[in-house]
Short mmCIF file of C-alpha atoms in Angstrom, two decimals:
data_model
loop_
_atom_site.label_atom_id
_atom_site.label_comp_id
_atom_site.label_asym_id
_atom_site.label_seq_id
_atom_site.Cartn_x
_atom_site.Cartn_y
_atom_site.Cartn_z
CA UNK R 25 -0.25 -7.69 -13.06
CA UNK R 26 0.30 -8.38 -9.32
CA UNK R 27 -1.51 -5.59 -7.17
CA UNK R 28 -0.15 -5.53 -3.34
CA UNK R 29 -1.48 -3.18 -0.53
CA UNK R 30 1.07 -2.23 2.48
CA UNK R 31 -1.35 -1.96 5.10
CA UNK R 32 -1.55 -1.54 8.82
CA UNK R 33 -3.94 0.27 11.09
CA UNK R 34 -1.25 2.27 13.28
CA UNK R 35 1.43 4.73 11.66
CA UNK R 36 5.10 4.40 12.15
CA UNK R 37 5.44 0.82 11.62
CA UNK R 38 7.78 1.41 8.77
CA UNK R 39 5.30 0.35 6.11
CA UNK R 40 6.11 3.15 3.75
CA UNK R 41 9.80 2.61 4.06
CA UNK R 42 9.45 -1.15 3.31
CA UNK R 43 6.96 -0.16 0.20
CA UNK R 44 9.31 2.34 -1.41
CA UNK R 45 12.33 -0.27 -1.19
CA UNK R 46 10.33 -3.21 -2.59
CA UNK R 47 9.16 -0.95 -5.53
CA UNK R 48 12.59 -0.11 -6.35
CA UNK R 49 13.98 -3.51 -5.68
CA UNK R 50 11.38 -4.93 -8.46
CA UNK R 51 11.91 -2.17 -10.86
CA UNK R 52 15.96 -2.22 -10.65
CA UNK R 53 16.93 -5.60 -9.57
CA UNK R 54 14.16 -7.65 -11.20
CA UNK R 55 13.39 -5.42 -14.11
CA UNK R 56 9.58 -5.33 -13.67
CA UNK R 57 7.34 -2.43 -14.58
CA UNK R 58 5.77 -1.11 -11.36
CA UNK R 59 3.21 1.57 -10.45
CA UNK R 60 3.37 2.92 -6.92
CA UNK R 61 0.14 4.57 -5.57
CA UNK R 62 0.19 6.80 -2.68
CA UNK R 63 -2.98 6.47 -0.77
CA UNK R 64 -1.73 8.17 2.36
CA UNK R 65 -2.33 11.96 3.01
CA UNK R 66 0.66 11.98 4.75
CA UNK R 67 2.46 11.78 1.44
CA UNK R 68 5.49 9.86 3.01
CA UNK R 69 5.74 8.09 -0.06
CA UNK R 70 6.23 10.93 -2.36
CA UNK R 71 8.64 12.55 -0.02
CA UNK R 72 10.50 9.35 0.03
CA UNK R 73 11.16 9.79 -3.85
CA UNK R 74 12.28 13.45 -2.96
CA UNK R 75 9.33 15.07 -4.23
CA UNK R 76 6.90 17.77 -2.99
CA UNK R 77 3.63 17.39 -5.32
CA UNK R 78 1.01 18.26 -2.58
CA UNK R 79 0.41 21.69 -4.42
CA UNK R 80 0.85 20.53 -7.96
CA UNK R 81 -2.83 20.08 -8.97
CA UNK R 82 -1.84 18.49 -12.28
CA UNK R 83 0.11 15.46 -10.89
CA UNK R 84 -1.63 13.68 -8.10
CA UNK R 85 -4.32 11.25 -7.06
CA UNK R 86 -6.66 13.90 -5.88
CA UNK R 87 -6.76 15.82 -9.07
CA UNK R 88 -7.34 12.46 -10.90
CA UNK R 89 -9.98 11.37 -8.66
CA UNK R 90 -11.91 14.80 -8.91
CA UNK R 91 -11.83 14.83 -12.61
CA UNK R 92 -13.15 11.44 -12.61
CA UNK R 93 -15.90 12.58 -10.13
CA UNK R 94 -16.71 15.44 -12.61
CA UNK R 95 -17.23 13.01 -15.37
CA UNK R 96 -13.93 13.96 -17.51
CA UNK R 97 -11.75 11.63 -19.61
CA UNK R 98 -8.94 10.26 -17.33
CA UNK R 99 -5.58 9.23 -18.72
CA UNK R 100 -3.04 7.84 -16.18
CA UNK R 101 -0.08 9.43 -17.67
CA UNK R 102 -1.33 13.02 -17.03
CA UNK R 103 -1.12 12.16 -13.10
CA UNK R 104 1.89 10.17 -12.85
CA UNK R 105 5.63 10.75 -12.21
CA UNK R 106 8.24 8.78 -14.02
CA UNK R 107 11.12 7.54 -11.86
CA UNK R 108 13.56 5.66 -13.83
CA UNK R 109 12.90 3.24 -16.78
CA UNK R 110 10.63 1.00 -15.02
CA UNK R 111 9.29 2.70 -12.03
CA UNK R 112 6.06 5.17 -12.06
CA UNK R 113 4.49 7.09 -9.19
CA UNK R 114 0.99 8.33 -8.65
CA UNK R 115 1.45 10.93 -5.96
CA UNK R 116 -1.44 11.92 -3.58
CA UNK R 117 -1.85 15.13 -1.79
CA UNK R 118 -2.47 16.54 1.82
CA UNK R 119 -6.12 17.24 0.66
CA UNK R 120 -6.93 13.88 -0.60
CA UNK R 121 -9.76 13.40 2.32
CA UNK R 122 -11.94 15.71 0.51
CA UNK R 123 -12.58 12.95 -1.99
CA UNK R 124 -14.95 11.42 0.32
CA UNK R 125 -17.14 14.42 0.44
CA UNK R 126 -17.19 14.83 -3.21
CA UNK R 127 -17.96 10.91 -3.51
CA UNK R 128 -20.80 11.49 -1.18
CA UNK R 129 -22.46 14.36 -3.48
CA UNK R 130 -21.91 12.04 -6.68
CA UNK R 131 -23.63 9.16 -4.98
CA UNK R 132 -26.72 11.55 -4.21
CA UNK R 133 -26.66 12.40 -7.69
CA UNK R 134 -26.51 9.08 -9.20
CA UNK R 135 -29.27 8.07 -6.64
CA UNK R 136 -31.44 10.68 -8.27
CA UNK R 137 -30.64 9.77 -11.81
CA UNK R 138 -31.41 6.19 -11.38
CA UNK R 139 -34.40 6.66 -8.95
CA UNK R 140 -32.76 4.27 -6.54
CA UNK R 141 -30.87 5.00 -3.36
CA UNK R 142 -27.40 3.92 -3.52
CA UNK R 143 -25.67 2.77 -0.46
CA UNK R 144 -22.55 4.36 0.87
CA UNK R 145 -20.41 1.32 -0.06
CA UNK R 146 -21.10 2.03 -3.68
CA UNK R 147 -18.27 4.96 -3.26
CA UNK R 148 -15.51 2.29 -2.72
CA UNK R 149 -16.78 0.49 -5.92
CA UNK R 150 -16.72 3.76 -8.05
CA UNK R 151 -12.98 4.28 -7.17
CA UNK R 152 -12.39 0.75 -7.56
CA UNK R 153 -13.81 0.42 -11.09
CA UNK R 154 -11.79 3.60 -12.03
CA UNK R 155 -8.55 2.23 -10.75
CA UNK R 156 -9.18 -0.80 -12.85
CA UNK R 157 -10.21 1.24 -16.07
CA UNK R 158 -7.26 3.56 -15.87
CA UNK R 159 -4.41 1.26 -14.69
CA UNK R 160 -5.17 -2.12 -16.77
CA UNK R 161 -4.15 -1.08 -20.20
CA UNK R 162 -0.59 -0.14 -19.25
CA UNK R 163 0.11 -3.63 -18.16
CA UNK R 164 2.55 -2.94 -15.27
CA UNK R 165 3.76 -6.23 -13.68
CA UNK R 166 3.19 -4.79 -10.20
CA UNK R 167 1.13 -2.15 -8.74
CA UNK R 168 2.04 -1.36 -5.00
CA UNK R 169 -0.03 0.59 -2.75
CA UNK R 170 1.06 2.61 0.21
CA UNK R 171 -2.16 2.49 2.08
CA UNK R 172 -3.57 5.24 5.01
CA UNK R 173 -2.89 3.59 8.31
CA UNK R 174 -6.65 3.32 9.19
CA UNK R 175 -9.68 1.99 7.66
CA UNK R 176 -11.00 4.84 5.63
CA UNK R 177 -12.84 4.98 1.93
CA UNK R 178 -9.07 5.39 0.59
CA UNK R 179 -7.91 2.45 2.50
CA UNK R 180 -10.95 0.03 1.85
CA UNK R 181 -10.85 1.08 -1.72
CA UNK R 182 -7.06 0.01 -1.99
CA UNK R 183 -7.50 -3.28 -0.29
CA UNK R 184 -10.75 -4.32 -2.38
CA UNK R 185 -8.61 -3.12 -5.56
CA UNK R 186 -5.66 -5.25 -4.78
CA UNK R 187 -7.07 -7.98 -2.63
CA UNK R 188 -3.35 -8.83 -1.70
CA UNK R 189 -2.02 -7.40 1.66
CA UNK R 190 1.25 -7.22 3.05
CA UNK R 191 0.97 -5.75 6.51
CA UNK R 192 3.94 -4.31 8.59
CA UNK R 193 3.95 -4.31 12.30
CA UNK R 194 6.12 -3.96 15.31
CA UNK R 195 6.45 -6.70 17.74
CA UNK R 196 4.44 -4.89 20.38
CA UNK R 197 1.59 -6.12 23.07
CA UNK R 198 -1.14 -4.38 21.37
CA UNK R 199 -0.24 -5.58 17.72
CA UNK R 200 -1.98 -8.86 18.62
CA UNK R 201 -5.17 -6.88 19.36
CA UNK R 202 -4.89 -4.98 16.13
CA UNK R 203 -4.41 -8.34 14.06
CA UNK R 204 -7.82 -9.43 15.36
CA UNK R 205 -9.34 -6.26 14.68
CA UNK R 206 -7.67 -6.14 10.95
CA UNK R 207 -9.15 -9.77 10.33
CA UNK R 208 -12.87 -8.75 11.21
CA UNK R 209 -12.67 -5.80 9.02
CA UNK R 210 -11.36 -7.63 6.13
CA UNK R 211 -14.17 -10.27 6.77
CA UNK R 212 -16.55 -7.45 6.70
CA UNK R 213 -15.09 -6.06 3.34
CA UNK R 214 -15.44 -9.52 1.55
CA UNK R 215 -18.82 -10.01 2.70
CA UNK R 216 -20.03 -6.62 1.59
CA UNK R 217 -18.28 -6.43 -1.71
CA UNK R 218 -17.87 -10.17 -2.71
CA UNK R 219 -14.15 -9.62 -2.94
CA UNK R 220 -11.27 -12.18 -1.93
CA UNK R 221 -9.12 -9.60 0.19
CA UNK R 222 -6.70 -11.38 2.48
CA UNK R 223 -3.06 -10.93 4.10
CA UNK R 224 -0.71 -12.60 1.84
CA UNK R 225 2.31 -12.02 4.32
CA UNK R 226 2.97 -10.34 7.78
CA UNK R 227 6.30 -8.14 8.19
CA UNK R 228 7.94 -7.93 11.49
CA UNK R 229 9.76 -4.63 11.62
CA UNK R 230 11.68 -2.69 14.13
CA UNK R 231 12.61 -5.90 15.73
CA UNK R 232 14.89 -5.79 18.63
CA UNK R 233 16.41 -9.12 18.91
CA UNK R 234 18.07 -8.82 22.31
CA UNK R 235 14.52 -8.10 23.94
CA UNK R 236 12.89 -11.43 25.01
CA UNK R 237 9.59 -9.56 24.91
CA UNK R 238 10.04 -9.15 21.23
CA UNK R 239 10.79 -12.90 20.44
CA UNK R 240 7.60 -13.79 22.47
CA UNK R 241 5.33 -11.44 20.78
CA UNK R 242 6.58 -12.80 17.19
CA UNK R 243 5.99 -16.06 18.46
CA UNK R 244 2.35 -15.08 19.22
CA UNK R 245 1.92 -13.25 16.06
CA UNK R 246 3.06 -16.44 14.24
CA UNK R 247 0.50 -18.56 16.16
CA UNK R 248 -2.34 -16.04 15.71
CA UNK R 249 -2.09 -16.28 12.06
CA UNK R 250 -1.42 -20.07 12.11
CA UNK R 251 -1.08 -21.55 8.68
CA UNK R 252 -3.56 -19.51 6.84
CA UNK R 253 -0.93 -16.51 6.43
CA UNK R 254 2.82 -16.40 6.01
CA UNK R 255 4.79 -14.59 8.61
CA UNK R 256 8.14 -13.94 7.11
CA UNK R 257 11.21 -15.36 8.73
CA UNK R 258 13.44 -12.49 8.17
CA UNK R 259 12.56 -9.85 10.76
CA UNK R 260 13.73 -6.12 9.94
CA UNK R 261 15.80 -4.71 12.88
CA UNK R 262 15.77 -1.14 13.76
CA UNK R 263 18.72 0.15 11.74
CA UNK R 264 19.54 4.13 11.14
CA UNK R 265 20.16 3.07 7.58
CA UNK R 266 16.73 2.41 6.93
CA UNK R 267 15.92 6.37 7.48
CA UNK R 268 18.99 7.86 6.30
CA UNK R 269 19.04 6.37 3.00
CA UNK R 270 15.55 8.06 2.47
CA UNK R 271 16.33 11.21 4.48
CA UNK R 272 19.88 11.84 3.06
CA UNK R 273 19.98 10.16 -0.38
CA UNK R 274 16.21 9.60 -1.43
CA UNK R 275 17.57 6.03 -2.22
CA UNK R 276 16.69 2.48 -1.25
CA UNK R 277 19.06 1.36 1.49
CA UNK R 278 20.35 -1.33 -0.76
CA UNK R 279 21.62 1.38 -3.49
CA UNK R 280 23.01 3.97 -0.69
CA UNK R 281 24.48 1.59 1.61
CA UNK R 282 25.21 -1.70 -0.40
CA UNK R 283 26.43 -4.77 1.49
CA UNK R 284 25.34 -3.18 4.93
CA UNK R 285 23.27 -5.27 7.42
CA UNK R 286 20.36 -3.26 6.55
CA UNK R 287 20.56 -3.74 2.89
CA UNK R 288 21.05 -7.67 3.33
CA UNK R 289 18.20 -7.98 5.57
CA UNK R 290 15.63 -6.39 3.32
CA UNK R 291 16.89 -8.12 0.39
CA UNK R 292 16.46 -11.53 2.13
CA UNK R 293 13.04 -10.36 2.95
CA UNK R 294 12.27 -9.33 -0.59
CA UNK R 295 13.32 -12.97 -1.69
CA UNK R 296 10.64 -14.36 0.81
CA UNK R 297 7.88 -11.97 -0.46
CA UNK R 298 9.01 -13.21 -4.09
CA UNK R 299 8.46 -16.72 -3.13
CA UNK R 300 4.76 -16.09 -2.53
CA UNK R 301 4.13 -13.80 -5.27
CA UNK R 302 3.42 -16.93 -7.52
CA UNK R 303 0.34 -17.51 -5.23
CA UNK R 304 -0.82 -14.04 -5.34
CA UNK R 305 -4.16 -13.19 -7.11
CA UNK R 306 -3.21 -12.22 -10.56
CA UNK R 307 -4.96 -9.64 -13.08
#
C-alpha cells in the first residue's frame, strides 16, 4: 500500500485539484483500489466529488476520530463514501479542528491513568495508530491524503502516517522561502517521531511559460532540492479546464475534456509520478 500526502504550507496552489485528479486516474486508468482522505477543514476535496458532508455526523473524519477518542469500536466502512468501483473517500468537516482540543483532554486522561505526564506529541501518534489500525486491513493499493495547508495536528499526523509527500507549489518568489521552512519542519518531525518523512516529488503548478520569472524561479526550485528530490519536468500551466471540470462537472479534467492540453499535461505528470512510485515507502 502506497501512502502519499499532498502538502504545501500555502493554500491556492492547486494541491487539492491535482490530488483529486490523481485519485481518479489511479482508480479508473490504472485499476487501483484508492482511499482518499480529506484532512483539510476547507473540505475542498469533498466538494470536488460533488458532495456536501460537512453536516453529516455519520460519514466523516471528525465523527470517526471522536468515536475513537471516546473508546468506541471503529470500522472504516461506517465513515467512508464509495465513489465508483475502485475509489473511496473519507470526508472531513469544517469542525475537524475541535479534534485538537479533544485529543488534549484524552492525553490528560491517559497521563492520570498511567501516572506519567505524556507529551503533546503523543496526540499525533494516537491518530497515526488509529489510521494504521482501521485502514490497513482493507489492503488499498493507494491512500492519498489532501492535507491542510499549514503545519497543524492534522497535517503533521498525515505526514508521519504517509511519510511520502508530493508538494504542489507555484513558481513565486516566496516559494523558495517556503521550501526551506518545510524542510526544517520535516527534519523536526523525523527527529521527534523517528519517522522517515520526505518530499518524494515537487509539482510546479500554475506555470506561466511566457514569463521569464516563472522559468527563473523554477530553476531555483530545482537547484534548491538538488538530487535529493525529484522536481517533475511536466509543469502544469494555468488553464481554465482544471477548475471548470470540477466546478461544472465534478469530474477529472481528462474525463470532461479528453484530448485537451490540460488533460494531456496532467496525464504526463501522472506518468512521471508513476515512475517514482516504486521507490516510495511501501506498507
